PDB file of C-alpha atoms and ligand atoms in Angstrom:
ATOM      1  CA  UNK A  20      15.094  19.850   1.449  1.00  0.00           C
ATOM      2  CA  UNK A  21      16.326  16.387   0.136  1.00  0.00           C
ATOM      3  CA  UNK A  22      14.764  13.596  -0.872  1.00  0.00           C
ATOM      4  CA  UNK A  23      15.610  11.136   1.695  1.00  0.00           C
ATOM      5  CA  UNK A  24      12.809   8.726   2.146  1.00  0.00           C
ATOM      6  CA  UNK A  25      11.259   7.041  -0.893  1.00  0.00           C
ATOM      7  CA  UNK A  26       8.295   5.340  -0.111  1.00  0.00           C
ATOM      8  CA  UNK A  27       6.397   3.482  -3.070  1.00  0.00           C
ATOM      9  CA  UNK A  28       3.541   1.474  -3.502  1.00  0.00           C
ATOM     10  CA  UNK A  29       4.977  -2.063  -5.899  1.00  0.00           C
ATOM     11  CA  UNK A  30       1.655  -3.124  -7.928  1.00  0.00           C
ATOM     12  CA  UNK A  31       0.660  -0.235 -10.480  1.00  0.00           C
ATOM     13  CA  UNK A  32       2.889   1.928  -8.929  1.00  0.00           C
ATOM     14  CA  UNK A  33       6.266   0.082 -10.157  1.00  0.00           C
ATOM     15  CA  UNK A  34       4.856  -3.287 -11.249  1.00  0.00           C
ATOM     16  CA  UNK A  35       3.068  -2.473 -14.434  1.00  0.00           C
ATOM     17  CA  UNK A  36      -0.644  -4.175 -14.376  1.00  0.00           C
ATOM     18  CA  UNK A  37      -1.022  -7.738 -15.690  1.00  0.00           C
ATOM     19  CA  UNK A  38      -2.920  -5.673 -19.052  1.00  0.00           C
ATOM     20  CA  UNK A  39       0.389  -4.643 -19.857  1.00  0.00           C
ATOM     21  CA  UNK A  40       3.172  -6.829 -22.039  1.00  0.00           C
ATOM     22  CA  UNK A  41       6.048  -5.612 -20.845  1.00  0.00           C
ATOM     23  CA  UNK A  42       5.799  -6.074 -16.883  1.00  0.00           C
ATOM     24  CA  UNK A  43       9.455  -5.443 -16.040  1.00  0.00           C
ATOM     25  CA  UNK A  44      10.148  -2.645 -13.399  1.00  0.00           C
ATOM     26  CA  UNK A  45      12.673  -0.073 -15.394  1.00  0.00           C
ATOM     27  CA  UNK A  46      15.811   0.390 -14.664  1.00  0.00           C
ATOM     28  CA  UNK A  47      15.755   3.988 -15.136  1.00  0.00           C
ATOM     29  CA  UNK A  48      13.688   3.931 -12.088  1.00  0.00           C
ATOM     30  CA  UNK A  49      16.630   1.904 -10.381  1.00  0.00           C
ATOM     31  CA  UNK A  50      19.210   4.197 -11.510  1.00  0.00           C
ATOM     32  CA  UNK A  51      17.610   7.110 -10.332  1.00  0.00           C
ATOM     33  CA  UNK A  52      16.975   5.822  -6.937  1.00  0.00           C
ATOM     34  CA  UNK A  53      20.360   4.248  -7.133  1.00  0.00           C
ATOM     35  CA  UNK A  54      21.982   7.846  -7.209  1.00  0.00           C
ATOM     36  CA  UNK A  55      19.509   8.926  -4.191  1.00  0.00           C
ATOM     37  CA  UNK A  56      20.754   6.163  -2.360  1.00  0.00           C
ATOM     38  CA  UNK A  57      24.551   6.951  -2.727  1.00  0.00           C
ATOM     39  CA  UNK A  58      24.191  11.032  -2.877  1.00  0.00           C
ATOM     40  CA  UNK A  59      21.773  11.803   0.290  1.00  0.00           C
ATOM     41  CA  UNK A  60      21.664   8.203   1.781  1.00  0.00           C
ATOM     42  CA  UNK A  61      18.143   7.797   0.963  1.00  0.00           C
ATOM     43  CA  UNK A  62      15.895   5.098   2.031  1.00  0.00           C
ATOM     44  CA  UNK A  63      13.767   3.249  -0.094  1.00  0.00           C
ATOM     45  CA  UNK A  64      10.132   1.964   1.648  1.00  0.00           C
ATOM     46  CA  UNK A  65       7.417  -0.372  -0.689  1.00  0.00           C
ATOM     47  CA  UNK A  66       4.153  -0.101   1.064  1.00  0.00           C
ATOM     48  CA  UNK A  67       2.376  -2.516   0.168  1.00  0.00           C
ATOM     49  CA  UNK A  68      -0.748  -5.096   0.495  1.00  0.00           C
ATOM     50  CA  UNK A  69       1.157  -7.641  -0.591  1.00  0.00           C
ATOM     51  CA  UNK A  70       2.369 -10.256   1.725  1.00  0.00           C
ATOM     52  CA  UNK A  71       6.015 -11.130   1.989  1.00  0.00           C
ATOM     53  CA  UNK A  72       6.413 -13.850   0.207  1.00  0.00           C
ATOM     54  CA  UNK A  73       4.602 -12.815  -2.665  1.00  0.00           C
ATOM     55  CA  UNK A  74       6.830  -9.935  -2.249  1.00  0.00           C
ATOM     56  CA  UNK A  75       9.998 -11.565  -1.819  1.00  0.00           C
ATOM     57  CA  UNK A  76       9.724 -13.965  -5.092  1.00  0.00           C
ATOM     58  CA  UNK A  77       9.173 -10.769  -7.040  1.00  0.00           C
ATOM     59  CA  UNK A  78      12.320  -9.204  -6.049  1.00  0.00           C
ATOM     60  CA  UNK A  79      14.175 -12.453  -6.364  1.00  0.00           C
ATOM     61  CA  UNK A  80      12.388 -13.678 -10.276  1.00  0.00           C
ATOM     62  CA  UNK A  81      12.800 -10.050 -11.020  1.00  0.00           C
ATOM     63  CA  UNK A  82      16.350 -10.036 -10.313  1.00  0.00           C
ATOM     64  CA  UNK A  83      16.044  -6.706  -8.193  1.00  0.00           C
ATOM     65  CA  UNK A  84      19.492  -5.265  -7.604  1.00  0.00           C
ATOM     66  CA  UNK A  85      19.164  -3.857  -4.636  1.00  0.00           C
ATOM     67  CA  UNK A  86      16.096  -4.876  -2.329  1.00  0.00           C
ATOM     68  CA  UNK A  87      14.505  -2.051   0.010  1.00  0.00           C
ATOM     69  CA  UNK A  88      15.500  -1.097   3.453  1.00  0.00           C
ATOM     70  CA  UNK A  89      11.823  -1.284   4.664  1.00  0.00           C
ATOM     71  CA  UNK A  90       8.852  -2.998   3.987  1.00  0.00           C
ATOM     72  CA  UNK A  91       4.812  -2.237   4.770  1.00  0.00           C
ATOM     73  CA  UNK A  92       2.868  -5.424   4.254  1.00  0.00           C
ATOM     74  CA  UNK A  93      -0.716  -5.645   4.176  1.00  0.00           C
ATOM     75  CA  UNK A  94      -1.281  -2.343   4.142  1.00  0.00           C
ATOM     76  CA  UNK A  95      -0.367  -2.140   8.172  1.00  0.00           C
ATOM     77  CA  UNK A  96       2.441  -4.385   9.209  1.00  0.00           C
ATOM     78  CA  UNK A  97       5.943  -2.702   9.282  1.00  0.00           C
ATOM     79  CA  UNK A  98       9.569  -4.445   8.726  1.00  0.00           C
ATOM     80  CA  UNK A  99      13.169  -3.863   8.186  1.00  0.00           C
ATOM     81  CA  UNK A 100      14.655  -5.329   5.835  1.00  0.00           C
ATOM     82  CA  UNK A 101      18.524  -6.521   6.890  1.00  0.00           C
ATOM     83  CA  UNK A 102      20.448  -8.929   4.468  1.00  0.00           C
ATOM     84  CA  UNK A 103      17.196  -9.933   2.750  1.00  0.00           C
ATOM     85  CA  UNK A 104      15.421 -10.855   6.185  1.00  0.00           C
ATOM     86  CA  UNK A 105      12.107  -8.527   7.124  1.00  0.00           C
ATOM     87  CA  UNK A 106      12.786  -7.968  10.712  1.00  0.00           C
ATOM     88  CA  UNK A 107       9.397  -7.232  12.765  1.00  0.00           C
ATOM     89  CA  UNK A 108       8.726  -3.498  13.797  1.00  0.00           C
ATOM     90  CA  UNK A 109       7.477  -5.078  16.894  1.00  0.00           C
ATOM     91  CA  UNK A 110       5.908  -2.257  18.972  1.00  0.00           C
ATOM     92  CA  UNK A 111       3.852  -1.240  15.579  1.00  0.00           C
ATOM     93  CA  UNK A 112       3.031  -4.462  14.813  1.00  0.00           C
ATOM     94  CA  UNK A 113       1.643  -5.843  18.165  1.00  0.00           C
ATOM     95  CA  UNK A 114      -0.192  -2.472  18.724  1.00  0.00           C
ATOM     96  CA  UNK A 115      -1.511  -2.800  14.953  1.00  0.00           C
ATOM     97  CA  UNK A 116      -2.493  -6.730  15.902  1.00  0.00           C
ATOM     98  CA  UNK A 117      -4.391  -5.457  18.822  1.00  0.00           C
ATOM     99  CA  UNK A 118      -6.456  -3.133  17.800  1.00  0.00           C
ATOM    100  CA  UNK A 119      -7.819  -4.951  14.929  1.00  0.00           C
ATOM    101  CA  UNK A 120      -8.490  -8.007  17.373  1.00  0.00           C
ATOM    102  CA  UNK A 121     -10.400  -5.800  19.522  1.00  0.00           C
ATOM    103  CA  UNK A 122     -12.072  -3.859  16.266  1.00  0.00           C
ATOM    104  CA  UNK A 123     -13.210  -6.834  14.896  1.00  0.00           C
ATOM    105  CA  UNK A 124     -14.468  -8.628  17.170  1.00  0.00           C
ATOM    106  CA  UNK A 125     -16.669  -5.677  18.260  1.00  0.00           C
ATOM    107  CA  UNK A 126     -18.455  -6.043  14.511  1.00  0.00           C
ATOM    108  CA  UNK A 127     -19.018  -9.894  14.447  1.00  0.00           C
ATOM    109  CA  UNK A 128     -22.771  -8.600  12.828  1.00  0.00           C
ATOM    110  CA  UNK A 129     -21.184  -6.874  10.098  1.00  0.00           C
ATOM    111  CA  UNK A 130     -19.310  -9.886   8.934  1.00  0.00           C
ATOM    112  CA  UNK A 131     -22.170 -12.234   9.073  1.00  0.00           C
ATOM    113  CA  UNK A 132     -24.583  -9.325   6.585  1.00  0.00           C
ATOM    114  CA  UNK A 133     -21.990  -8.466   4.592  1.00  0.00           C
ATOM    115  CA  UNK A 134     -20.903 -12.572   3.506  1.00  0.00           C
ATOM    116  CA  UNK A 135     -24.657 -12.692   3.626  1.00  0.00           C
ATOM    117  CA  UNK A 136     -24.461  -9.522   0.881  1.00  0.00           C
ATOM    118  CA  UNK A 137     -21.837 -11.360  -1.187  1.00  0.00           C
ATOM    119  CA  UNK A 138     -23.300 -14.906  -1.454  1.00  0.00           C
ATOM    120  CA  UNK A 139     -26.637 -13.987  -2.271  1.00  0.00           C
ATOM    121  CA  UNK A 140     -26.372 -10.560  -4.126  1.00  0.00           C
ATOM    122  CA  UNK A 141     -22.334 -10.840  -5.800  1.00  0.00           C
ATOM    123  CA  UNK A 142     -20.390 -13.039  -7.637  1.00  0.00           C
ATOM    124  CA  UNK A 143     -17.187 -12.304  -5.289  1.00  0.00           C
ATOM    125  CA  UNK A 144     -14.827 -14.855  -3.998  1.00  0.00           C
ATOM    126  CA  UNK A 145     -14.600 -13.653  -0.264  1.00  0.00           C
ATOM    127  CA  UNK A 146     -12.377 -15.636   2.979  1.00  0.00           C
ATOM    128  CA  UNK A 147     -11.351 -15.063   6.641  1.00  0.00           C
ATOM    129  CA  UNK A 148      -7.726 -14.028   6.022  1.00  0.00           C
ATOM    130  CA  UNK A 149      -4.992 -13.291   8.496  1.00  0.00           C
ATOM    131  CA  UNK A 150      -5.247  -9.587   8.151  1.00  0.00           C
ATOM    132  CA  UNK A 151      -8.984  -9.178   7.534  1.00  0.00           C
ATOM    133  CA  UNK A 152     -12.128 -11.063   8.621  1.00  0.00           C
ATOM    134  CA  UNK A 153     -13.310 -10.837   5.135  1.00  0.00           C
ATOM    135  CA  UNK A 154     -10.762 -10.496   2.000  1.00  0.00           C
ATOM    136  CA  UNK A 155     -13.246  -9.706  -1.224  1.00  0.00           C
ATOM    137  CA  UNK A 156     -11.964 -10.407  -4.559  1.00  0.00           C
ATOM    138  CA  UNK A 157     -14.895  -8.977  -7.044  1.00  0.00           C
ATOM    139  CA  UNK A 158     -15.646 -10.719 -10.546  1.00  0.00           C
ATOM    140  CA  UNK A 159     -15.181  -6.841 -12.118  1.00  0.00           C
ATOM    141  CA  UNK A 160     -14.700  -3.511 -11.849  1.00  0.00           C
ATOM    142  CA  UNK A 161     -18.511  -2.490 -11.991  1.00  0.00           C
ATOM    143  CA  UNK A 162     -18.730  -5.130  -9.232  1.00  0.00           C
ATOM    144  CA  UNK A 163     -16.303  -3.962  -7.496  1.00  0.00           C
ATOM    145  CA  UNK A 164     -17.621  -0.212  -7.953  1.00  0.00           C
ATOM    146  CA  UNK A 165     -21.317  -1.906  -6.325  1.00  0.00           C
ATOM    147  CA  UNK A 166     -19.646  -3.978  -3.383  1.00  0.00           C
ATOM    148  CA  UNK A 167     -17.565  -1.201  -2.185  1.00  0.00           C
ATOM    149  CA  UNK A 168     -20.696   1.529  -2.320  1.00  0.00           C
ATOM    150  CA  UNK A 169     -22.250  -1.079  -0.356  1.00  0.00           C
ATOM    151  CA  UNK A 170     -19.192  -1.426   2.180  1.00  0.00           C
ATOM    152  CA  UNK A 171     -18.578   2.328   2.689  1.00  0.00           C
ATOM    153  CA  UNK A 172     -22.652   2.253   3.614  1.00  0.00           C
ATOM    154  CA  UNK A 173     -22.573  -0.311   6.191  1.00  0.00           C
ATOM    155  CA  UNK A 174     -19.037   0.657   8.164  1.00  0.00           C
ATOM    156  CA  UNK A 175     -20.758   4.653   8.609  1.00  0.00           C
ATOM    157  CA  UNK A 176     -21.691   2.910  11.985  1.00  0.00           C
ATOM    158  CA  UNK A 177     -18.403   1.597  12.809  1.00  0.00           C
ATOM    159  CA  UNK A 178     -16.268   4.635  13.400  1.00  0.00           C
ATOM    160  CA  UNK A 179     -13.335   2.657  13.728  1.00  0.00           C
ATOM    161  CA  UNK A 180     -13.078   0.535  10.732  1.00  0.00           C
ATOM    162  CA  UNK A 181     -12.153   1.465   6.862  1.00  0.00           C
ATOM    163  CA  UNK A 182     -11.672  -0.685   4.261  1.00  0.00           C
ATOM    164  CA  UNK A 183      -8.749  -0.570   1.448  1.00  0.00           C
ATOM    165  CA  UNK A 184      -9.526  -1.001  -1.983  1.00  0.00           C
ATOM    166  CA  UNK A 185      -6.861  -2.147  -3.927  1.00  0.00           C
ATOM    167  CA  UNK A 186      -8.469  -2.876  -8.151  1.00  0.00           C
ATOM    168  CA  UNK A 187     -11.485  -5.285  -7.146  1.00  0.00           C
ATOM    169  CA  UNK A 188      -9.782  -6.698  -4.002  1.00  0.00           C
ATOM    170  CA  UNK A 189     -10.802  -5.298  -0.331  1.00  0.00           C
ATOM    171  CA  UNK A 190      -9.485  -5.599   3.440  1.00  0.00           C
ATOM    172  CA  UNK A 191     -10.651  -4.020   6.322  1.00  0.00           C
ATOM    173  CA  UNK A 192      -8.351  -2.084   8.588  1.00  0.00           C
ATOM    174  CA  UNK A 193      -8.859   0.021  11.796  1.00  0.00           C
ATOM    175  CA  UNK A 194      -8.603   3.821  10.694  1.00  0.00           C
ATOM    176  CA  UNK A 195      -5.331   4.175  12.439  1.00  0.00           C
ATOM    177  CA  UNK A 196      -4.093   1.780  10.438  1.00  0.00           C
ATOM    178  CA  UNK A 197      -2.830   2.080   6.824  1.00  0.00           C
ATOM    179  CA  UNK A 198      -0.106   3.012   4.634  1.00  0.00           C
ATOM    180  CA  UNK A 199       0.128   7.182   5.761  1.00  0.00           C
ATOM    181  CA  UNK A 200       0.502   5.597   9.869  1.00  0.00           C
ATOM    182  CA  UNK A 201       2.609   3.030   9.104  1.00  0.00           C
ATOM    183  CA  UNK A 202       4.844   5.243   6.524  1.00  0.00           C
ATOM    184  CA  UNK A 203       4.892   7.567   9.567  1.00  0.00           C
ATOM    185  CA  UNK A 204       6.084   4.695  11.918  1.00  0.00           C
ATOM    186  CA  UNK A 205       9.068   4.141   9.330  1.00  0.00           C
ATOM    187  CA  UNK A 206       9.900   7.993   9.631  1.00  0.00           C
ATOM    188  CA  UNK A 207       9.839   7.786  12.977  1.00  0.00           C
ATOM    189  CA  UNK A 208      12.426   4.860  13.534  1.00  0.00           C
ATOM    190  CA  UNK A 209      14.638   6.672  11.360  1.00  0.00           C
ATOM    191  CA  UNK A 210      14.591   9.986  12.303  1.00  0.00           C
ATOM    192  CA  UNK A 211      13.253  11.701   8.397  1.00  0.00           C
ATOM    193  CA  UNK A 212       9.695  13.386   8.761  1.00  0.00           C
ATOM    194  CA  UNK A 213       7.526  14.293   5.726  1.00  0.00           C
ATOM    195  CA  UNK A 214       9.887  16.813   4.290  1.00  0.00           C
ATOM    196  CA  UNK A 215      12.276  14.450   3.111  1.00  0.00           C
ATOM    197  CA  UNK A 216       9.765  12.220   1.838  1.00  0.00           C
ATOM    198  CA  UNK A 217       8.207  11.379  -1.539  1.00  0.00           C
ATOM    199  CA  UNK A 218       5.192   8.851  -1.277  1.00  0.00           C
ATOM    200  CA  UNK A 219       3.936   7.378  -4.970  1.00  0.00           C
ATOM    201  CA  UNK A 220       1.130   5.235  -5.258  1.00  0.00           C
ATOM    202  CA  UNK A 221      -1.804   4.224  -7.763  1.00  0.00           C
ATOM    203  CA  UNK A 222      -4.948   3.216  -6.001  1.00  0.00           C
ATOM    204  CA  UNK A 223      -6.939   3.498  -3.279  1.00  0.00           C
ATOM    205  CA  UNK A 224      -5.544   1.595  -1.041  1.00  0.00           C
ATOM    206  CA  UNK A 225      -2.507   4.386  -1.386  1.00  0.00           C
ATOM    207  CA  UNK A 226      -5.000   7.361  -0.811  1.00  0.00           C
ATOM    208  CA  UNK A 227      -3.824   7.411   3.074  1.00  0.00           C
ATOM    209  CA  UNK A 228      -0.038   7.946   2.514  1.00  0.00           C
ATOM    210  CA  UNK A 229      -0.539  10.392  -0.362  1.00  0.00           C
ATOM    211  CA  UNK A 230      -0.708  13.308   1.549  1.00  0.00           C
ATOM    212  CA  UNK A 231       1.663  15.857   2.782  1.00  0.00           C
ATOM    213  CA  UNK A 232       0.959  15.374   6.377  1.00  0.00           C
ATOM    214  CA  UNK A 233       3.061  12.033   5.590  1.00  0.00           C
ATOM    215  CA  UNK A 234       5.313  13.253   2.281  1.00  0.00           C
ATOM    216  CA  UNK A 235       5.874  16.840   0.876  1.00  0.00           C
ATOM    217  CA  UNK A 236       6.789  15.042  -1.978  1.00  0.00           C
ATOM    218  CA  UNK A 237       3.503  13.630  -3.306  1.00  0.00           C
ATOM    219  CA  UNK A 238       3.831  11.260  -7.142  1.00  0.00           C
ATOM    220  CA  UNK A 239       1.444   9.140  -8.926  1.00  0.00           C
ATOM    221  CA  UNK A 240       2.199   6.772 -12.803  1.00  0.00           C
ATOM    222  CA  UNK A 241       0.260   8.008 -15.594  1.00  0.00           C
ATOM    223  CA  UNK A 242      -1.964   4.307 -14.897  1.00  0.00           C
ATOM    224  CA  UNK A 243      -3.089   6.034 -11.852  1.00  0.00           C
ATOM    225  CA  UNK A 244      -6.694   5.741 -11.310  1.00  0.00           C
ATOM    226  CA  UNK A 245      -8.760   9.062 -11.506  1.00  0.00           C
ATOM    227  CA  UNK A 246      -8.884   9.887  -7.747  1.00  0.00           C
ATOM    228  CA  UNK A 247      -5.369   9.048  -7.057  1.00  0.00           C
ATOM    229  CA  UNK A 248      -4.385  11.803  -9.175  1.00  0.00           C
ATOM    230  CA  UNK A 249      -6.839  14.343  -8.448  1.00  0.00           C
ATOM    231  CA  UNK A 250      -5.433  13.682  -4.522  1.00  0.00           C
ATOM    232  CA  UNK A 251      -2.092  14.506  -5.981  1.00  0.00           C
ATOM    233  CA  UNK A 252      -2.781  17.088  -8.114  1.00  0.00           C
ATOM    234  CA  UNK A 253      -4.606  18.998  -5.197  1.00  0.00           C
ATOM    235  CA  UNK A 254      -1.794  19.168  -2.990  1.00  0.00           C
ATOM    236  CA  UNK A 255       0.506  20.039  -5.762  1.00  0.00           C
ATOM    237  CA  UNK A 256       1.901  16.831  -6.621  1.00  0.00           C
ATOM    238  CA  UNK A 257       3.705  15.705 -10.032  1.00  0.00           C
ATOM    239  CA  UNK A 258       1.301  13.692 -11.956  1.00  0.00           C
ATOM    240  CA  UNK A 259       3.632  11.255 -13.831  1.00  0.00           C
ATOM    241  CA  UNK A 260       3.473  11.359 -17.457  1.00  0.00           C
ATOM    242  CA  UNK A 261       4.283   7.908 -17.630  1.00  0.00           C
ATOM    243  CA  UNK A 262       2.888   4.331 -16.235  1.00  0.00           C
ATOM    244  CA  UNK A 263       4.274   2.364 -13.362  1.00  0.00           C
ATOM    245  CA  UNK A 264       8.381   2.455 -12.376  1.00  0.00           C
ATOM    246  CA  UNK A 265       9.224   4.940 -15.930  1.00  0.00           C
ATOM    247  CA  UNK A 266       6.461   7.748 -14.162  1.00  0.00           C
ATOM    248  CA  UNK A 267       8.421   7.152 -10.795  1.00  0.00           C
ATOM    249  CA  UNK A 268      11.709   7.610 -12.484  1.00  0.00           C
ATOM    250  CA  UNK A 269      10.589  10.841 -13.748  1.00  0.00           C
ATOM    251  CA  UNK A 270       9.172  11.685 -10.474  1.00  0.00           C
ATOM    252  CA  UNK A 271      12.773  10.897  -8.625  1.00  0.00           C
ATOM    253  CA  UNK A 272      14.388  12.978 -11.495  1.00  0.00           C
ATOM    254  CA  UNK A 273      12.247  16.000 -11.155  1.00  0.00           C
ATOM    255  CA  UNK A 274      12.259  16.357  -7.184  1.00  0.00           C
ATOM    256  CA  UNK A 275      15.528  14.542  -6.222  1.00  0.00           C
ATOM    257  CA  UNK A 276      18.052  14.763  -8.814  1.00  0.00           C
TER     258      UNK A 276
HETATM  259 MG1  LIG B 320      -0.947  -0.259  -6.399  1.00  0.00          MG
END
């Protein structure tokens, strides 16, 4: 089966980390996805956490030369992209919108423990945010490592809600929600299922979408943190012997070229 569908995560998983001196996204990984493009009409999705605009400025400072056809934003929030514009998946996007209102205002208490948590017991920076009630940036990984032990504790209750860890950062989501649903809501607006479909990613924020339910084609960077790639690896992806965009140009080059 072709590749037609290329869905990848941008930070880690083309953006190299902010440890790294060269932070360019190659343009091997362009060219590949370039010839995808023009030999099977493939599609190129970023899901992302980012926001848009964030997003946006890194296409335009990077000098991208071809922007993708979709976008996932925040981890849950689905858009076309036409002549540079993101243009709302609005059925996904309202019914996304709603169930999070409802989820969380059903868990007001856990909000008010869990800033309790961070205040007294963390040195995380932590806000109301438009996606999540609570966006937690840890001071490091250990933290991090401490905070989200705690989190995954305290939402056993709430059968509904999961949280997406993305390096130190975290955002809660209703389980339906996240980059595997709303890659699936892209596939479905096109008309390409999972066969046709490579997912990469890098973190666990991308642990949802790498799976074949979503993408036969499962890829992760060399940078990929530890259970990214055993996730891969178990359903017989191609572990990328390479960080960032240069491990997703191999990837492209081994299953779709
Ligand atoms: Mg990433």
């Amino acid at each position: 089966m072709a590749l037609r569908l290329v869905c990848t995560d941008f930070d880690g998983t083309l953006l190299p980390g902010i440890e790294e001196e060269n932070r360019s996204i190659s343009s091997e990984f362009f060219a590949c996805l370039d010839r995808l493009r023009k030999q099977e009409g493939a599609v190129w999705v970023i899901n992302t956490g980012r926001p848009w605009e964030s997003l946006r400025l890194e296409f335009e400072q990077r000098g991208f030369p071809y922007w993708p056809d979709w976008v996932v934003l925040g981890e849950r929030e689905v858009y076309r992209i036409d002549r540079r514009i993101p243009i709302p998946h609005r059925a996904w996007n309202q019914r996304s919108a709603e169930l999070h209102r409802h989820l969380f205002a059903a868990t007001l208490p856990l909000w008010k423990r869990l800033r309790q948590f961070l205040r007294h017991e963390t040195k995380a920076v932590y806000q109301d945010a438009e996606w999540s009630p609570l966006e937690i940036l840890a001071s490091d990984a250990a933290e991090a490592d401490r905070i989200h032990a705690t989190i995954l504790d305290w939402i056993a209750s709430f059968p509904d809600l999961s949280v997406q860890r993305n390096f130190e950062g975290f955002r809660f989501s209703h389980r339906e929600i996240h980059k595997g649903s709303a890659l699936e809501a892209v596939q479905k607006e096109i008309g390409f299922d999972a066969s046709s479909t490579l997912a990469a990613g890098d973190h666990h924020n991308d642990l949802p979408m790498l799976d074949r339910r979503y993408a036969a084609f499962l890829t992760c960077p060399a940078n990929a943190i530890p259970e990214v790639k055993a996730r891969v690896r178990d359903q017989g992806g191609y572990l990328a012997g390479l960080p960032a965009s240069r491990g997703i140009a191999q990837a492209l080059s081994r299953f779709g070229i």
